[in-house]
Structures are given as C-alpha cells and as structure tokens.
C-alpha cells in the first residue's frame, strides 16, 4: 500500500460527523446572534 492507510471504523465516522455537526451549529448560532444584535 502506497500511503499505509487504514479504513475508518463506524465509531470514527460517528465521532467525525458529531464534531462537524457541533461546529456547524455553533457557527450558525453565532451568525444568528450577530444579525440579531447588529441593529
């Protein structure tokens, strides 16, 4: 194998998606709060 890679397990995918979802929600909340308090 060229890069010595290994397949990603299902629990690793769950962790990756959970972290991504948390980041997405935090950024969305920040945008909403900035728009609400800007005026």
N, CA, C and O atoms as a Tripos MOL2 file, in Angstrom:
@<TRIPOS>MOLECULE
protein
  156   155    39     0     0
PROTEIN
NO_CHARGES

@<TRIPOS>ATOM
      1 N           0.8460   -1.1870    0.0000 N.3       1 UNK1
      2 CA          0.0000    0.0000    0.0000 C.3       1 UNK1
      3 C           0.8780    1.2320    0.0000 C.2       1 UNK1
      4 O           1.8570    1.3270    0.7400 O.2       1 UNK1
      5 N           0.5090    2.1500   -0.8300 N.am      2 UNK2
      6 CA          1.3600    3.3120   -1.0770 C.3       2 UNK2
      7 C           1.4600    4.2380    0.1410 C.2       2 UNK2
      8 O           2.5600    4.6350    0.5230 O.2       2 UNK2
      9 N           0.3280    4.5820    0.7500 N.am      3 UNK3
     10 CA          0.3370    5.5560    1.8490 C.3       3 UNK3
     11 C           0.1360    4.9150    3.2130 C.2       3 UNK3
     12 O           0.0260    5.6340    4.2060 O.2       3 UNK3
     13 N           0.0840    3.5980    3.2990 N.am      4 UNK4
     14 CA         -0.1190    2.8730    4.5580 C.3       4 UNK4
     15 C          -1.3960    3.3310    5.2570 C.2       4 UNK4
     16 O          -1.3950    3.5750    6.4640 O.2       4 UNK4
     17 N          -2.4830    3.4460    4.4960 N.am      5 UNK5
     18 CA         -3.7510    3.8920    5.0590 C.3       5 UNK5
     19 C          -4.5280    2.7150    5.6260 C.2       5 UNK5
     20 O          -4.2650    1.5580    5.2950 O.2       5 UNK5
     21 N          -5.4860    3.0290    6.4840 N.am      6 UNK6
     22 CA         -6.3740    2.0190    7.0560 C.3       6 UNK6
     23 C          -7.8090    2.5170    6.9310 C.2       6 UNK6
     24 O          -8.0430    3.7260    6.9420 O.2       6 UNK6
     25 N          -8.7660    1.6150    6.8120 N.am      7 UNK7
     26 CA        -10.1650    2.0530    6.7180 C.3       7 UNK7
     27 C         -10.6240    2.7150    8.0160 C.2       7 UNK7
     28 O         -10.1340    2.3970    9.0990 O.2       7 UNK7
     29 N         -11.5690    3.6380    7.8840 N.am      8 UNK8
     30 CA        -12.1200    4.3370    9.0480 C.3       8 UNK8
     31 C         -13.2890    3.5160    9.5840 C.2       8 UNK8
     32 O         -14.1840    3.1370    8.8290 O.2       8 UNK8
     33 N         -13.2790    3.2420   10.8790 N.am      9 UNK9
     34 CA        -14.3400    2.4580   11.5050 C.3       9 UNK9
     35 C         -15.6200    3.2630   11.6750 C.2       9 UNK9
     36 O         -15.6160    4.4880   11.5500 O.2       9 UNK9
     37 N         -16.7080    2.5720   11.9590 N.am     10 UNK10
     38 CA        -18.0110    3.2280   12.0790 C.3      10 UNK10
     39 C         -18.0420    4.2120   13.2490 C.2      10 UNK10
     40 O         -18.6470    5.2780   13.1340 O.2      10 UNK10
     41 N         -17.4090    3.8780   14.3620 N.am     11 UNK11
     42 CA        -17.4100    4.8020   15.5040 C.3      11 UNK11
     43 C         -16.5810    6.0460   15.2030 C.2      11 UNK11
     44 O         -16.8830    7.1320   15.6980 O.2      11 UNK11
     45 N         -15.5510    5.8900   14.4020 N.am     12 UNK12
     46 CA        -14.7750    7.0600   13.9850 C.3      12 UNK12
     47 C         -15.6280    7.9760   13.1200 C.2      12 UNK12
     48 O         -15.5550    9.1970   13.2570 O.2      12 UNK12
     49 N         -16.4460    7.3970   12.2190 N.am     13 UNK13
     50 CA        -17.3420    8.2050   11.3950 C.3      13 UNK13
     51 C         -18.3640    8.9360   12.2610 C.2      13 UNK13
     52 O         -18.6590   10.1060   12.0190 O.2      13 UNK13
     53 N         -18.9010    8.2530   13.2630 N.am     14 UNK14
     54 CA        -19.8670    8.8920   14.1650 C.3      14 UNK14
     55 C         -19.2180   10.0800   14.8660 C.2      14 UNK14
     56 O         -19.8280   11.1440   14.9790 O.2      14 UNK14
     57 N         -17.9880    9.9050   15.3360 N.am     15 UNK15
     58 CA        -17.2700   10.9860   16.0100 C.3      15 UNK15
     59 C         -17.0200   12.1530   15.0540 C.2      15 UNK15
     60 O         -17.2380   13.3080   15.4180 O.2      15 UNK15
     61 N         -16.5660   11.8610   13.8400 N.am     16 UNK16
     62 CA        -16.2980   12.9020   12.8440 C.3      16 UNK16
     63 C         -17.5680   13.6870   12.5400 C.2      16 UNK16
     64 O         -17.5470   14.9180   12.5170 O.2      16 UNK16
     65 N         -18.6750   12.9800   12.3070 N.am     17 UNK17
     66 CA        -19.9300   13.6560   11.9850 C.3      17 UNK17
     67 C         -20.4640   14.4550   13.1700 C.2      17 UNK17
     68 O         -21.0170   15.5380   12.9770 O.2      17 UNK17
     69 N         -20.3090   13.9440   14.3920 N.am     18 UNK18
     70 CA        -20.7780   14.6630   15.5760 C.3      18 UNK18
     71 C         -19.9970   15.9590   15.7690 C.2      18 UNK18
     72 O         -20.5860   17.0010   16.0570 O.2      18 UNK18
     73 N         -18.6920   15.9010   15.6140 N.am     19 UNK19
     74 CA        -17.8700   17.1080   15.7540 C.3      19 UNK19
     75 C         -18.2400   18.1170   14.6690 C.2      19 UNK19
     76 O         -18.3600   19.3100   14.9470 O.2      19 UNK19
     77 N         -18.4190   17.6500   13.4470 N.am     20 UNK20
     78 CA        -18.8140   18.5390   12.3600 C.3      20 UNK20
     79 C         -20.1590   19.1930   12.6170 C.2      20 UNK20
     80 O         -20.3390   20.3810   12.3480 O.2      20 UNK20
     81 N         -21.1040   18.4230   13.1360 N.am     21 UNK21
     82 CA        -22.4270   18.9660   13.4300 C.3      21 UNK21
     83 C         -22.3640   20.0220   14.5270 C.2      21 UNK21
     84 O         -23.0220   21.0580   14.4240 O.2      21 UNK21
     85 N         -21.5910   19.7770   15.5620 N.am     22 UNK22
     86 CA        -21.4480   20.7480   16.6480 C.3      22 UNK22
     87 C         -20.8450   22.0480   16.1150 C.2      22 UNK22
     88 O         -21.3240   23.1330   16.4450 O.2      22 UNK22
     89 N         -19.8080   21.9450   15.3020 N.am     23 UNK23
     90 CA        -19.1790   23.1400   14.7320 C.3      23 UNK23
     91 C         -20.1770   23.8960   13.8630 C.2      23 UNK23
     92 O         -20.2570   25.1220   13.9390 O.2      23 UNK23
     93 N         -20.9390   23.1780   13.0370 N.am     24 UNK24
     94 CA        -21.9410   23.7940   12.1720 C.3      24 UNK24
     95 C         -22.9910   24.5470   12.9970 C.2      24 UNK24
     96 O         -23.3570   25.6720   12.6570 O.2      24 UNK24
     97 N         -23.4690   23.9340   14.0650 N.am     25 UNK25
     98 CA        -24.4890   24.5700   14.8990 C.3      25 UNK25
     99 C         -23.9430   25.7880   15.6370 C.2      25 UNK25
    100 O         -24.6430   26.7920   15.7630 O.2      25 UNK25
    101 N         -22.7170   25.7200   16.1230 N.am     26 UNK26
    102 CA        -22.1160   26.8550   16.8300 C.3      26 UNK26
    103 C         -21.9500   28.0360   15.8820 C.2      26 UNK26
    104 O         -22.2570   29.1700   16.2510 O.2      26 UNK26
    105 N         -21.4720   27.7900   14.6750 N.am     27 UNK27
    106 CA        -21.2860   28.8790   13.7100 C.3      27 UNK27
    107 C         -22.6400   29.4550   13.2990 C.2      27 UNK27
    108 O         -22.7740   30.6710   13.1560 O.2      27 UNK27
    109 N         -23.6360   28.6040   13.1090 N.am     28 UNK28
    110 CA        -24.9780   29.0860   12.7810 C.3      28 UNK28
    111 C         -25.5550   29.9440   13.8870 C.2      28 UNK28
    112 O         -26.1650   30.9780   13.6120 O.2      28 UNK28
    113 N         -25.3740   29.5340   15.1360 N.am     29 UNK29
    114 CA        -25.8680   30.3230   16.2670 C.3      29 UNK29
    115 C         -25.1420   31.6570   16.3480 C.2      29 UNK29
    116 O         -25.7570   32.6840   16.6340 O.2      29 UNK29
    117 N         -23.8450   31.6480   16.1000 N.am     30 UNK30
    118 CA        -23.0860   32.8970   16.1360 C.3      30 UNK30
    119 C         -23.5790   33.8640   15.0660 C.2      30 UNK30
    120 O         -23.7360   35.0560   15.3320 O.2      30 UNK30
    121 N         -23.8230   33.3630   13.8610 N.am     31 UNK31
    122 CA        -24.3320   34.2250   12.7830 C.3      31 UNK31
    123 C         -25.6830   34.8250   13.1610 C.2      31 UNK31
    124 O         -25.9250   36.0130   12.9440 O.2      31 UNK31
    125 N         -26.5600   33.9980   13.7280 N.am     32 UNK32
    126 CA        -27.8840   34.4750   14.1230 C.3      32 UNK32
    127 C         -27.7810   35.5550   15.1900 C.2      32 UNK32
    128 O         -28.4610   36.5770   15.1070 O.2      32 UNK32
    129 N         -26.9380   35.3360   16.1870 N.am     33 UNK33
    130 CA        -26.7870   36.3260   17.2510 C.3      33 UNK33
    131 C         -26.1820   37.6210   16.7260 C.2      33 UNK33
    132 O         -26.5980   38.7060   17.1320 O.2      33 UNK33
    133 N         -25.2110   37.5200   15.8330 N.am     34 UNK34
    134 CA        -24.6040   38.7300   15.2670 C.3      34 UNK34
    135 C         -25.6300   39.5390   14.4800 C.2      34 UNK34
    136 O         -25.6550   40.7660   14.5800 O.2      34 UNK34
    137 N         -26.4800   38.8660   13.6950 N.am     35 UNK35
    138 CA        -27.5020   39.5750   12.9220 C.3      35 UNK35
    139 C         -28.5400   40.2080   13.8380 C.2      35 UNK35
    140 O         -28.9980   41.3210   13.5820 O.2      35 UNK35
    141 N         -28.9110   39.5130   14.8940 N.am     36 UNK36
    142 CA        -29.9630   39.9930   15.7860 C.3      36 UNK36
    143 C         -29.5270   41.2300   16.5590 C.2      36 UNK36
    144 O         -30.3260   42.1430   16.7680 O.2      36 UNK36
    145 N         -28.2640   41.2720   16.9860 N.am     37 UNK37
    146 CA        -27.7950   42.3750   17.8250 C.3      37 UNK37
    147 C         -27.0400   43.4470   17.0540 C.2      37 UNK37
    148 O         -26.5030   44.3750   17.6580 O.2      37 UNK37
    149 N         -26.9890   43.3350   15.7290 N.am     38 UNK38
    150 CA        -26.2430   44.3130   14.9370 C.3      38 UNK38
    151 C         -27.0030   45.6320   14.8180 C.2      38 UNK38
    152 O         -26.3860   46.6960   14.8000 O.2      38 UNK38
    153 N         -28.3300   45.5780   14.7360 N.am     39 UNK39
    154 CA        -29.1270   46.7920   14.5100 C.3      39 UNK39
    155 C         -29.2290   47.6680   15.7360 C.2      39 UNK39
    156 O         -29.8670   48.7200   15.6920 O.2      39 UNK39
@<TRIPOS>BOND
     1     1     2 1
     2     2     3 1
     3     3     4 2
     4     3     5 am
     5     5     6 1
     6     6     7 1
     7     7     8 2
     8     7     9 am
     9     9    10 1
    10    10    11 1
    11    11    12 2
    12    11    13 am
    13    13    14 1
    14    14    15 1
    15    15    16 2
    16    15    17 am
    17    17    18 1
    18    18    19 1
    19    19    20 2
    20    19    21 am
    21    21    22 1
    22    22    23 1
    23    23    24 2
    24    23    25 am
    25    25    26 1
    26    26    27 1
    27    27    28 2
    28    27    29 am
    29    29    30 1
    30    30    31 1
    31    31    32 2
    32    31    33 am
    33    33    34 1
    34    34    35 1
    35    35    36 2
    36    35    37 am
    37    37    38 1
    38    38    39 1
    39    39    40 2
    40    39    41 am
    41    41    42 1
    42    42    43 1
    43    43    44 2
    44    43    45 am
    45    45    46 1
    46    46    47 1
    47    47    48 2
    48    47    49 am
    49    49    50 1
    50    50    51 1
    51    51    52 2
    52    51    53 am
    53    53    54 1
    54    54    55 1
    55    55    56 2
    56    55    57 am
    57    57    58 1
    58    58    59 1
    59    59    60 2
    60    59    61 am
    61    61    62 1
    62    62    63 1
    63    63    64 2
    64    63    65 am
    65    65    66 1
    66    66    67 1
    67    67    68 2
    68    67    69 am
    69    69    70 1
    70    70    71 1
    71    71    72 2
    72    71    73 am
    73    73    74 1
    74    74    75 1
    75    75    76 2
    76    75    77 am
    77    77    78 1
    78    78    79 1
    79    79    80 2
    80    79    81 am
    81    81    82 1
    82    82    83 1
    83    83    84 2
    84    83    85 am
    85    85    86 1
    86    86    87 1
    87    87    88 2
    88    87    89 am
    89    89    90 1
    90    90    91 1
    91    91    92 2
    92    91    93 am
    93    93    94 1
    94    94    95 1
    95    95    96 2
    96    95    97 am
    97    97    98 1
    98    98    99 1
    99    99   100 2
   100    99   101 am
   101   101   102 1
   102   102   103 1
   103   103   104 2
   104   103   105 am
   105   105   106 1
   106   106   107 1
   107   107   108 2
   108   107   109 am
   109   109   110 1
   110   110   111 1
   111   111   112 2
   112   111   113 am
   113   113   114 1
   114   114   115 1
   115   115   116 2
   116   115   117 am
   117   117   118 1
   118   118   119 1
   119   119   120 2
   120   119   121 am
   121   121   122 1
   122   122   123 1
   123   123   124 2
   124   123   125 am
   125   125   126 1
   126   126   127 1
   127   127   128 2
   128   127   129 am
   129   129   130 1
   130   130   131 1
   131   131   132 2
   132   131   133 am
   133   133   134 1
   134   134   135 1
   135   135   136 2
   136   135   137 am
   137   137   138 1
   138   138   139 1
   139   139   140 2
   140   139   141 am
   141   141   142 1
   142   142   143 1
   143   143   144 2
   144   143   145 am
   145   145   146 1
   146   146   147 1
   147   147   148 2
   148   147   149 am
   149   149   150 1
   150   150   151 1
   151   151   152 2
   152   151   153 am
   153   153   154 1
   154   154   155 1
   155   155   156 2
@<TRIPOS>SUBSTRUCTURE
     1 UNK1         2 RESIDUE 1 A UNK
     2 UNK2         6 RESIDUE 1 A UNK
     3 UNK3        10 RESIDUE 1 A UNK
     4 UNK4        14 RESIDUE 1 A UNK
     5 UNK5        18 RESIDUE 1 A UNK
     6 UNK6        22 RESIDUE 1 A UNK
     7 UNK7        26 RESIDUE 1 A UNK
     8 UNK8        30 RESIDUE 1 A UNK
     9 UNK9        34 RESIDUE 1 A UNK
    10 UNK10       38 RESIDUE 1 A UNK
    11 UNK11       42 RESIDUE 1 A UNK
    12 UNK12       46 RESIDUE 1 A UNK
    13 UNK13       50 RESIDUE 1 A UNK
    14 UNK14       54 RESIDUE 1 A UNK
    15 UNK15       58 RESIDUE 1 A UNK
    16 UNK16       62 RESIDUE 1 A UNK
    17 UNK17       66 RESIDUE 1 A UNK
    18 UNK18       70 RESIDUE 1 A UNK
    19 UNK19       74 RESIDUE 1 A UNK
    20 UNK20       78 RESIDUE 1 A UNK
    21 UNK21       82 RESIDUE 1 A UNK
    22 UNK22       86 RESIDUE 1 A UNK
    23 UNK23       90 RESIDUE 1 A UNK
    24 UNK24       94 RESIDUE 1 A UNK
    25 UNK25       98 RESIDUE 1 A UNK
    26 UNK26      102 RESIDUE 1 A UNK
    27 UNK27      106 RESIDUE 1 A UNK
    28 UNK28      110 RESIDUE 1 A UNK
    29 UNK29      114 RESIDUE 1 A UNK
    30 UNK30      118 RESIDUE 1 A UNK
    31 UNK31      122 RESIDUE 1 A UNK
    32 UNK32      126 RESIDUE 1 A UNK
    33 UNK33      130 RESIDUE 1 A UNK
    34 UNK34      134 RESIDUE 1 A UNK
    35 UNK35      138 RESIDUE 1 A UNK
    36 UNK36      142 RESIDUE 1 A UNK
    37 UNK37      146 RESIDUE 1 A UNK
    38 UNK38      150 RESIDUE 1 A UNK
    39 UNK39      154 RESIDUE 1 A UNK
